[in-house]
Short mmCIF file of C-alpha atoms (C1' of nucleotides) in Angstrom, two decimals:
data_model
loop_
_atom_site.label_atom_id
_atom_site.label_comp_id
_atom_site.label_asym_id
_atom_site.label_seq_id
_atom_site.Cartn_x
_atom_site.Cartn_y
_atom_site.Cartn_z
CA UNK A 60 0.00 0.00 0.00
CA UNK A 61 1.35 4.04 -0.91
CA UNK A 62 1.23 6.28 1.63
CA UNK A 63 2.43 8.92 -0.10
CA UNK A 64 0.35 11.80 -0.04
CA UNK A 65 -0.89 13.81 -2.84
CA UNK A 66 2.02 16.51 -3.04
CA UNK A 67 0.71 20.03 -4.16
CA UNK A 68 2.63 21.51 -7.00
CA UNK A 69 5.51 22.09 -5.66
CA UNK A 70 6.44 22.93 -1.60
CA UNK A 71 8.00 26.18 -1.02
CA UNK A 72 8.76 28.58 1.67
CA UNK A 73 6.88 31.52 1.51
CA UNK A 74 9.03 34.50 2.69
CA UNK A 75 8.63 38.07 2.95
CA UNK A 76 9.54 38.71 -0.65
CA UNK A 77 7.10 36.24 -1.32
CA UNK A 78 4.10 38.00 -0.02
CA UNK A 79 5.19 41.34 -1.21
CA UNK A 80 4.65 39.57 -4.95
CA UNK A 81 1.44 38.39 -3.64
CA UNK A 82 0.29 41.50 -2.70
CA UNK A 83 1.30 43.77 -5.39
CA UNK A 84 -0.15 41.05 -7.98
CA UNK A 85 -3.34 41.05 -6.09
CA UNK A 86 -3.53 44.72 -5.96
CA UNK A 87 -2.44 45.66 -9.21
CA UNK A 88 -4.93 42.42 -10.88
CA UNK A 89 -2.28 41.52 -13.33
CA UNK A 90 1.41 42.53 -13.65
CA UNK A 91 4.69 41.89 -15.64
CA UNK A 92 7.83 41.81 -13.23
CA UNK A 93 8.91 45.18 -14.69
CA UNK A 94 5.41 46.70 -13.10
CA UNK A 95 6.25 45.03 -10.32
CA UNK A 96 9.75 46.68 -9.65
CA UNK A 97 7.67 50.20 -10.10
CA UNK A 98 4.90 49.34 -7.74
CA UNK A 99 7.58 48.40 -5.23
CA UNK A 100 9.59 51.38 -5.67
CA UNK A 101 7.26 53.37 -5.08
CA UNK A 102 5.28 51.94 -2.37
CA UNK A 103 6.56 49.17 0.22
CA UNK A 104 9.99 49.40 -1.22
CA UNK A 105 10.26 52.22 1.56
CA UNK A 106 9.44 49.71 4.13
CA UNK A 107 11.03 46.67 2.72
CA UNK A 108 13.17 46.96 -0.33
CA UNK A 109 13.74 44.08 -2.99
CA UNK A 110 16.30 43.58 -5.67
CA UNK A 111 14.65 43.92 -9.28
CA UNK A 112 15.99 40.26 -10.23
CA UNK A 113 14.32 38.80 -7.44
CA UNK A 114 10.91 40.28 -9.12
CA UNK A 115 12.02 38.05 -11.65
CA UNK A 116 12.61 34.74 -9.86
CA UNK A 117 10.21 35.38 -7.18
CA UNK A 118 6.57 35.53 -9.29
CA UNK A 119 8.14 32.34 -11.50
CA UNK A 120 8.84 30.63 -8.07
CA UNK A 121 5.59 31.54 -7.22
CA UNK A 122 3.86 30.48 -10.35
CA UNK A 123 5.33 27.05 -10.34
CA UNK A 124 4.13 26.38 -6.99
CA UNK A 125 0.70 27.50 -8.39
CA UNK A 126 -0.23 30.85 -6.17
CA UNK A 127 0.08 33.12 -9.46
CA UNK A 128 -0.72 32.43 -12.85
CA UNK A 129 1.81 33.45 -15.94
CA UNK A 130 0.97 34.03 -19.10
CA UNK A 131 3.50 35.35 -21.67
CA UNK A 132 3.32 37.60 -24.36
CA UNK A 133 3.24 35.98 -28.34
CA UNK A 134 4.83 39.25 -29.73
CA UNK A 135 8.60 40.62 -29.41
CA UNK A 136 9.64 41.02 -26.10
CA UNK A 137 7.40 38.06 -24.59
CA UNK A 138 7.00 39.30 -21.87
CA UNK A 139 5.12 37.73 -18.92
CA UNK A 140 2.44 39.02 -17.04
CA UNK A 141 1.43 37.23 -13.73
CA UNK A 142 -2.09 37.42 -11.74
CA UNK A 143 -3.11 35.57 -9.05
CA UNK A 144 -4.71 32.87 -8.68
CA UNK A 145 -7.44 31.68 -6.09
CA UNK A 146 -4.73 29.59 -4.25
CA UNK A 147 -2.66 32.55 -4.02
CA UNK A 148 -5.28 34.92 -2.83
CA UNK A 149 -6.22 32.28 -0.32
CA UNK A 150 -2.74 32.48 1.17
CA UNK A 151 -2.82 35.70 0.88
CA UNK A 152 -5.40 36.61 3.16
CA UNK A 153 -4.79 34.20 5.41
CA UNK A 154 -1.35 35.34 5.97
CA UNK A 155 -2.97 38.67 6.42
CA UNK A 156 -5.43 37.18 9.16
CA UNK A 157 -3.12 35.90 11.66
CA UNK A 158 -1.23 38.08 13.79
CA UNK A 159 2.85 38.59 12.75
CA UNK A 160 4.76 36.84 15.93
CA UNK A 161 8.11 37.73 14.52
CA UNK A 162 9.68 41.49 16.07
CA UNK A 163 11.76 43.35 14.31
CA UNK A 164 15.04 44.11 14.47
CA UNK A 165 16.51 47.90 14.13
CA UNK A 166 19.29 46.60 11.92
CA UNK A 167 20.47 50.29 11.90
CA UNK A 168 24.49 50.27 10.43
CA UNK A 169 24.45 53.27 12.27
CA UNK A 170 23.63 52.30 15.54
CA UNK A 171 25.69 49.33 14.78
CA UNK A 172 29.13 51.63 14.56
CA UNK A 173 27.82 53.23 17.83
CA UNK A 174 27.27 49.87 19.36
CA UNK A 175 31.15 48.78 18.66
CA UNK A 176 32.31 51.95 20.16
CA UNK A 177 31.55 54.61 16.64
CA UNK A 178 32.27 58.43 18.19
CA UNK A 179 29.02 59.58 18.68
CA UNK A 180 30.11 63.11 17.41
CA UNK A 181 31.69 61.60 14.11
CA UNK A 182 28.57 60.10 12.99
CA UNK A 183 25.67 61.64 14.62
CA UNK A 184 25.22 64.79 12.12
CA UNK A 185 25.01 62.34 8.87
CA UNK A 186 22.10 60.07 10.81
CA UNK A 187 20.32 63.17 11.91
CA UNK A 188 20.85 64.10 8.25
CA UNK A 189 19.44 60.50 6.82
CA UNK A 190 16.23 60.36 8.72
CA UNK A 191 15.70 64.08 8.71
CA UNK A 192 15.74 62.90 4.40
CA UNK A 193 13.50 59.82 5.09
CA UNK A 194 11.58 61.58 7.24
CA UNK A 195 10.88 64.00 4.69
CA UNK A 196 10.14 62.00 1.60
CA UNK A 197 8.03 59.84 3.92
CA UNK A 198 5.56 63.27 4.91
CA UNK A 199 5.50 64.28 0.86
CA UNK A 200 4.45 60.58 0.06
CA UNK A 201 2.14 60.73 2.86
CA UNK A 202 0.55 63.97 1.69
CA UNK A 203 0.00 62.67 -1.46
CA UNK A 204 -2.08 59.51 -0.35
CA UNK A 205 -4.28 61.74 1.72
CA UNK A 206 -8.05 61.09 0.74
CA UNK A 207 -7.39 57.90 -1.46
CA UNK A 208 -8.60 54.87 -0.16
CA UNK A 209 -4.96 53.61 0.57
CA UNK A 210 -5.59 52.72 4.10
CA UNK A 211 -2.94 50.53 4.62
CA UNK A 212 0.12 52.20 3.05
CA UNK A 213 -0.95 54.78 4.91
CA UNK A 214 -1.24 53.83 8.41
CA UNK A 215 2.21 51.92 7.60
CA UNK A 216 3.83 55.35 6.67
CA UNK A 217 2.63 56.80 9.27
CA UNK A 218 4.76 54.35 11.26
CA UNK A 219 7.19 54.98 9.49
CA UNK A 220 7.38 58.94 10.65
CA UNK A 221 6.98 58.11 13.97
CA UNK A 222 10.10 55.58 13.54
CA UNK A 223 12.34 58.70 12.05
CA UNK A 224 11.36 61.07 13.89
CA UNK A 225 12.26 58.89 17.34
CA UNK A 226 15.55 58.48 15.65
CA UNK A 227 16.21 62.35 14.83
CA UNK A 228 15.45 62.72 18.91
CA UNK A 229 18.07 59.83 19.79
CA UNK A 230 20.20 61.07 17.51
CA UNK A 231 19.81 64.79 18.06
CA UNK A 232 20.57 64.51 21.78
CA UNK A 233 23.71 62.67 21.24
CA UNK A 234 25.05 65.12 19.02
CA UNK B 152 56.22 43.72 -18.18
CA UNK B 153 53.38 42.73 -15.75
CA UNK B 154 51.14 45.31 -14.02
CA UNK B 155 48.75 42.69 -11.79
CA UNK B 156 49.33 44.18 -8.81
CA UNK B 157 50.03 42.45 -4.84
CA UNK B 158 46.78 40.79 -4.21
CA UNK B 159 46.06 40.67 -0.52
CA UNK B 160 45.52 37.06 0.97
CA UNK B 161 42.00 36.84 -0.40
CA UNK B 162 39.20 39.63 -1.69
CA UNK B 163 36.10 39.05 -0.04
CA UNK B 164 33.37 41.57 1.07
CA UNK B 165 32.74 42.82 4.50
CA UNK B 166 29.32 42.67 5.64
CA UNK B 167 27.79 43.50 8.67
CA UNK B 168 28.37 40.14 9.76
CA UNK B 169 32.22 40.38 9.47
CA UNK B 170 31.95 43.59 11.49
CA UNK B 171 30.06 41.99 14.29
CA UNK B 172 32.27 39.01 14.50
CA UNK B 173 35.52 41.36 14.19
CA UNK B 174 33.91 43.75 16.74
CA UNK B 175 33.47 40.76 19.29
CA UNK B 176 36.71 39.22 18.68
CA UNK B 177 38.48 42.41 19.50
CA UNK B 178 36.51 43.17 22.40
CA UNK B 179 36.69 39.71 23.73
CA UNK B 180 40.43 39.97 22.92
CA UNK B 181 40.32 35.76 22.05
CA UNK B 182 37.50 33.71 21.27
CA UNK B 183 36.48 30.67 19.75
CA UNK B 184 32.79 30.39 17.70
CA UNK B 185 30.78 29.37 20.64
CA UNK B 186 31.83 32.15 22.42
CA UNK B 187 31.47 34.38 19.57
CA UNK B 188 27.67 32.63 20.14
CA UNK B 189 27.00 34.20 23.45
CA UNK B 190 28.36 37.28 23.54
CA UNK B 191 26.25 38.30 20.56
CA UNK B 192 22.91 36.59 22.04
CA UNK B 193 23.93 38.60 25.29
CA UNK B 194 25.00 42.10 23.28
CA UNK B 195 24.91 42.69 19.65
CA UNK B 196 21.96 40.09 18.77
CA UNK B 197 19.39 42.58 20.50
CA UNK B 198 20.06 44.97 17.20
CA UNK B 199 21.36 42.81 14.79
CA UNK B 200 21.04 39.23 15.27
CA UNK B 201 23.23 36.31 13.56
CA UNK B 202 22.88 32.36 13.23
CA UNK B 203 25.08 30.35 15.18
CA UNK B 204 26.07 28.22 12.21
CA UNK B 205 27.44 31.23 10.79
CA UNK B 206 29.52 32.43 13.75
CA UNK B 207 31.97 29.24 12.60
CA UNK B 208 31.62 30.30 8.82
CA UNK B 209 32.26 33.96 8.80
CA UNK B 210 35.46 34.15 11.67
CA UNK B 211 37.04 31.16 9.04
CA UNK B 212 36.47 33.66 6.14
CA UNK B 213 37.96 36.81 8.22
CA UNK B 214 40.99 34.48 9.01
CA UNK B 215 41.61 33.18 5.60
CA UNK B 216 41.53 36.62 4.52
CA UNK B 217 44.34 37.86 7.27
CA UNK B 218 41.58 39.81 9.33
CA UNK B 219 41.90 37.50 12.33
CA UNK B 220 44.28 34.80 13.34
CA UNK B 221 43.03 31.18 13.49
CA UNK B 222 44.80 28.71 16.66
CA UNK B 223 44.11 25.51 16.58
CA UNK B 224 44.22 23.69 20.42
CA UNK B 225 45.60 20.58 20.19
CA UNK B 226 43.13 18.66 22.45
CA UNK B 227 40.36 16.68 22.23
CA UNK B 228 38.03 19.04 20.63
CA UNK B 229 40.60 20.97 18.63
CA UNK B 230 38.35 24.27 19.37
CA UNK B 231 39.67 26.82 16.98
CA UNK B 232 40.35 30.43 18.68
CA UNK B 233 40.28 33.63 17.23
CA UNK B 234 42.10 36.74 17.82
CA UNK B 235 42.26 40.15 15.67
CA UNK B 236 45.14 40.50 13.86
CA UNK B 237 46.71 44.30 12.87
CA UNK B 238 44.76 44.17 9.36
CA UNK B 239 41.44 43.35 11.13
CA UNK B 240 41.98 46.02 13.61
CA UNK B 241 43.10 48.96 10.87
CA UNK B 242 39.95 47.41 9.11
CA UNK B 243 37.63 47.52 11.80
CA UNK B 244 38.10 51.41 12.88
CA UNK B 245 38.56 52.49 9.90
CA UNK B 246 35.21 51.52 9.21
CA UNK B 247 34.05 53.16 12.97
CA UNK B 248 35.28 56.44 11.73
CA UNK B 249 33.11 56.58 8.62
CA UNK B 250 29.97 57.33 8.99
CA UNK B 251 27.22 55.17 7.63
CA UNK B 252 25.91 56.07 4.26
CA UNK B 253 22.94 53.28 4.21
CA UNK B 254 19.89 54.12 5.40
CA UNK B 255 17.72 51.26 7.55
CA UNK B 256 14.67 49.49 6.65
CA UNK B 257 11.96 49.03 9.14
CA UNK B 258 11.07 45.58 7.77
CA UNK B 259 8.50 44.88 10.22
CA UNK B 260 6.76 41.90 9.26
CA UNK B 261 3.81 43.47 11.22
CA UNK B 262 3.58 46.83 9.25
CA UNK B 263 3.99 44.53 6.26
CA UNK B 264 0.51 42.74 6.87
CA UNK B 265 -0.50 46.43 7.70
CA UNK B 266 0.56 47.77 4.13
CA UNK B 267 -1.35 45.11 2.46
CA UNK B 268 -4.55 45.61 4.20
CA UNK B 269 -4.21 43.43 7.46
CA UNK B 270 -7.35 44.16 9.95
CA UNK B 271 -5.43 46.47 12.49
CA UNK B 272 -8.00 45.68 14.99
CA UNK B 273 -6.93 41.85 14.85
CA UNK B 274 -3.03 42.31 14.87
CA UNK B 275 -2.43 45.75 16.70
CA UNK B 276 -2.88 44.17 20.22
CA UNK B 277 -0.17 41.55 19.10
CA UNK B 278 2.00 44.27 18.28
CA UNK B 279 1.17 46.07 21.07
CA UNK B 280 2.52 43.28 22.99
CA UNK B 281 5.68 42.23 21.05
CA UNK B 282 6.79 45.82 21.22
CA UNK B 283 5.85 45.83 25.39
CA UNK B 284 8.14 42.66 25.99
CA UNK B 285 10.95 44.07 23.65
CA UNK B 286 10.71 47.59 25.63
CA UNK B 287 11.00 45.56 28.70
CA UNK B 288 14.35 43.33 27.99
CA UNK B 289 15.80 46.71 26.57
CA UNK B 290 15.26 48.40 29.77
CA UNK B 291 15.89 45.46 32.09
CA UNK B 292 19.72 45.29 30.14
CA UNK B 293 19.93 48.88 30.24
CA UNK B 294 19.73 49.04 33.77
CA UNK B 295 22.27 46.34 34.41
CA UNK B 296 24.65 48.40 32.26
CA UNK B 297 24.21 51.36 34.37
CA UNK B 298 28.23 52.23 35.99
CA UNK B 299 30.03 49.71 33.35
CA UNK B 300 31.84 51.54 30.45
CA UNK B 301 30.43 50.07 27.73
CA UNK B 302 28.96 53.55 26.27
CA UNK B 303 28.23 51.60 23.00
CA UNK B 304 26.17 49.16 23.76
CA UNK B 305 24.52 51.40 26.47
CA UNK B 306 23.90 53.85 24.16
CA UNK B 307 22.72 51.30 21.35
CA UNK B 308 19.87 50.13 24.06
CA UNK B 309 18.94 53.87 24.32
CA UNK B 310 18.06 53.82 21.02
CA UNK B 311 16.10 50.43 20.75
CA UNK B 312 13.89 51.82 23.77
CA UNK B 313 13.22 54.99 22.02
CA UNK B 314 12.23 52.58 18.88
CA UNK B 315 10.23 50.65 20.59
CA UNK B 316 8.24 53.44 22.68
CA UNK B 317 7.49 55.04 18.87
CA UNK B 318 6.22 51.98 17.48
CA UNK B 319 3.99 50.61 20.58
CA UNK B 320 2.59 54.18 20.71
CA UNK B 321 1.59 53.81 16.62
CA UNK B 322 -0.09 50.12 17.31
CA UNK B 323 -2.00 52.13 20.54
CA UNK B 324 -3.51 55.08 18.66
CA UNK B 325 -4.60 52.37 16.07
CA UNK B 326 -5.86 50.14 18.55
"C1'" DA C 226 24.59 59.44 -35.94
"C1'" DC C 227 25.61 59.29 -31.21
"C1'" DC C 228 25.04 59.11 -26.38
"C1'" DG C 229 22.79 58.46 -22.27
"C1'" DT C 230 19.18 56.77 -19.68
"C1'" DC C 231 15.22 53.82 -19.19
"C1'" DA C 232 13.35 49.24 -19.92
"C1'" DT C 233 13.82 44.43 -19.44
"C1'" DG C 234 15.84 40.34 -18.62
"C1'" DT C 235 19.32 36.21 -17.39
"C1'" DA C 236 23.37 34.14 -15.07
"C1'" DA C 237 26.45 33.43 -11.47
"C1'" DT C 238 27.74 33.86 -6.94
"C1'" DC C 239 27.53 33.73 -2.06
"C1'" DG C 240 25.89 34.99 2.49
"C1'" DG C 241 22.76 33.31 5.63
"C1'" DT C 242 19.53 29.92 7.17
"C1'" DT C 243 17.99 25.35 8.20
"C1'" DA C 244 18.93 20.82 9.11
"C1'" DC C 245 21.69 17.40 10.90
"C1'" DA C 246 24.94 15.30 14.41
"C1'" DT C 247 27.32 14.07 18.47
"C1'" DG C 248 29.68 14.79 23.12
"C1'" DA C 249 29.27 16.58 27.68
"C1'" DT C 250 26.55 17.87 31.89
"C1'" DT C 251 22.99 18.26 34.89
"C1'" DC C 252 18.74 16.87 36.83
"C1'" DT C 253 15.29 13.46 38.41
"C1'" DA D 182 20.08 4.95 34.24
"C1'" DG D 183 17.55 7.86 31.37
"C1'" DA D 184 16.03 12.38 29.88
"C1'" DA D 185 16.80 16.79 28.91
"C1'" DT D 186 19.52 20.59 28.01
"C1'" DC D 187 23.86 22.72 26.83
"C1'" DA D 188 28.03 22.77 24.05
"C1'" DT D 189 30.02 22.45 19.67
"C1'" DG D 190 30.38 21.68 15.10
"C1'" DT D 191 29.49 20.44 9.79
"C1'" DA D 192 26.72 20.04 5.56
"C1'" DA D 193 23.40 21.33 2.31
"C1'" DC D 194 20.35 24.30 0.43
"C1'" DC D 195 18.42 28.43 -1.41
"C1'" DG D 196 16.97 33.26 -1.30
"C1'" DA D 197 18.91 37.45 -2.34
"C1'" DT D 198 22.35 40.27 -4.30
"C1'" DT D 199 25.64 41.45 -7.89
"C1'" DA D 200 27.10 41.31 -12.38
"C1'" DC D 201 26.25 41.05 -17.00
"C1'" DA D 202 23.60 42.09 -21.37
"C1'" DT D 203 20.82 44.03 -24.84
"C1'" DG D 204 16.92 46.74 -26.84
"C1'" DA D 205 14.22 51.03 -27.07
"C1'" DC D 206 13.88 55.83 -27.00
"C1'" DG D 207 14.63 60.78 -26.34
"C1'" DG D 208 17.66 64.45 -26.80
"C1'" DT D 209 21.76 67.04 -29.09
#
DNA sequence: ACCGTCATGTAATCGGTTACATGATTCT
DNA sequence: AGAATCATGTAACCGATTACATGACGGT
């Protein structure tokens, strides 16, 4: 007698990167991996950046495995342009559903000088400078969602001023 | 005539990783992996944490590369030690006195649910809570650092608590 | 025509993670 | 004595980054 169970299309760790694909594919309905590198760079790229290849290997990975579905071009550059697929949004929103148990790190090379003994007055001014930057582009990009129905980029850039401007304070007062 | 020029011991780049192991090794003065192991849980692995597998790896690279030197004891378990050699310690505070150019990510896999559309009602209180516990380690550490002279890492923690206050007071207002 | 930048993609490499393994101690 | 945890290390895999390439297009 087989035991062997039936094995889904192919078993892969879903990571980060993974549901950042998910997402933007769901969002935008259908996408080429160029869109992709766009929608990222403008949007959670500010929160979690990703290499342009991997918008490349990632949807493919993902399309294998059976959450998107690819369909390339006939003409020239055959191209191909992913959407998802009811697996995919299944994970999707189930991922979205349970709470995230994982914490963050700071992962700050900054505070990672400072931590192996970095003078504080050597390298203060260019962090103030950074975040004061980030902190910035974050308000303009925030400005410019006001009244769209964005909620969730932004609530998360919201976070993301609150994050700078607790690092302008730390890093203020040290200077 | 031949122009290649003097090719150090071995090119290889220097990640944060190599820093952090470098860092230890010089403050520890001599240590082998597993030490390496817990002085980064106990320090270094509160703002940037590292796998144990790779605390062998990375110190072997550094060495073959004539950033540490690699001793061999001659007993049972042959431990291998590490000390920092000149060219690990030109290296590391050289790169203490520039300042850092990279900005950080937040990568918080929380705000990542967020930005796609995650219920904050369902995972703020999680958040909440991660961010709570966090403050609370931060501030139990900090407090046992109090009098020593380890400015870095003290100063490092005063950081983390600041980034932790911002973000559990953005999951409370959504709450 | 030429040059630079944007668009679009593949290949190769490697750092980092996960999995596997085994000896030594301590506890019950 | 057996179980559990700590100590210590290696091997294998793979996600992510870097490097490489070429076509289209707008400006001079």
């Amino acid at each position: 007698m087989d035991h062997r169970e039936y094995t889904p299309l192919q078993e892969l760790r879903l990571t980060p990167a993974s549901y950042i694909v998910l997402g933007l594919v769901e969002w935008a309905g259908t996408a080429t991996p160029y869109d992709l590198k766009r929608y990222a760079a403008a949007s959670v790229g500010n929160l979690w950046s990703i290499q342009h290849a991997q918008l490349y290997s990632e949807p493919a990975r993902l399309a294998k495995a059976g959450y998107l579905k690819e369909k390339r071009e006939d003409g020239g550059r055959r191209r191909k342009t992913y959407s998802i697929t009811a697996r995919g949004r299944r994970t999707l929103s189930s991922w979205l559903a349970e709470p995230a148990s994982e914490t963050a790190e700071l992962r700050d090379p900054g505070l990672l000088k400072l931590f192996f003994g970095a003078d504080p007055k050597l390298i203060a001014p260019q962090q103030v400078e950074i975040h004061e930057r980030k902190l910035a582009a974050y308000e303009r990009i925030h400005a410019g969602l006001a009244g769209t129905d964005l909620r969730g980029p932004r609530l998360t850039l919201e976070a993301g001023i609150r994050a700078q401007r607790a690092q302008i304070g730390f890093w203020r007062d040290l200077a």
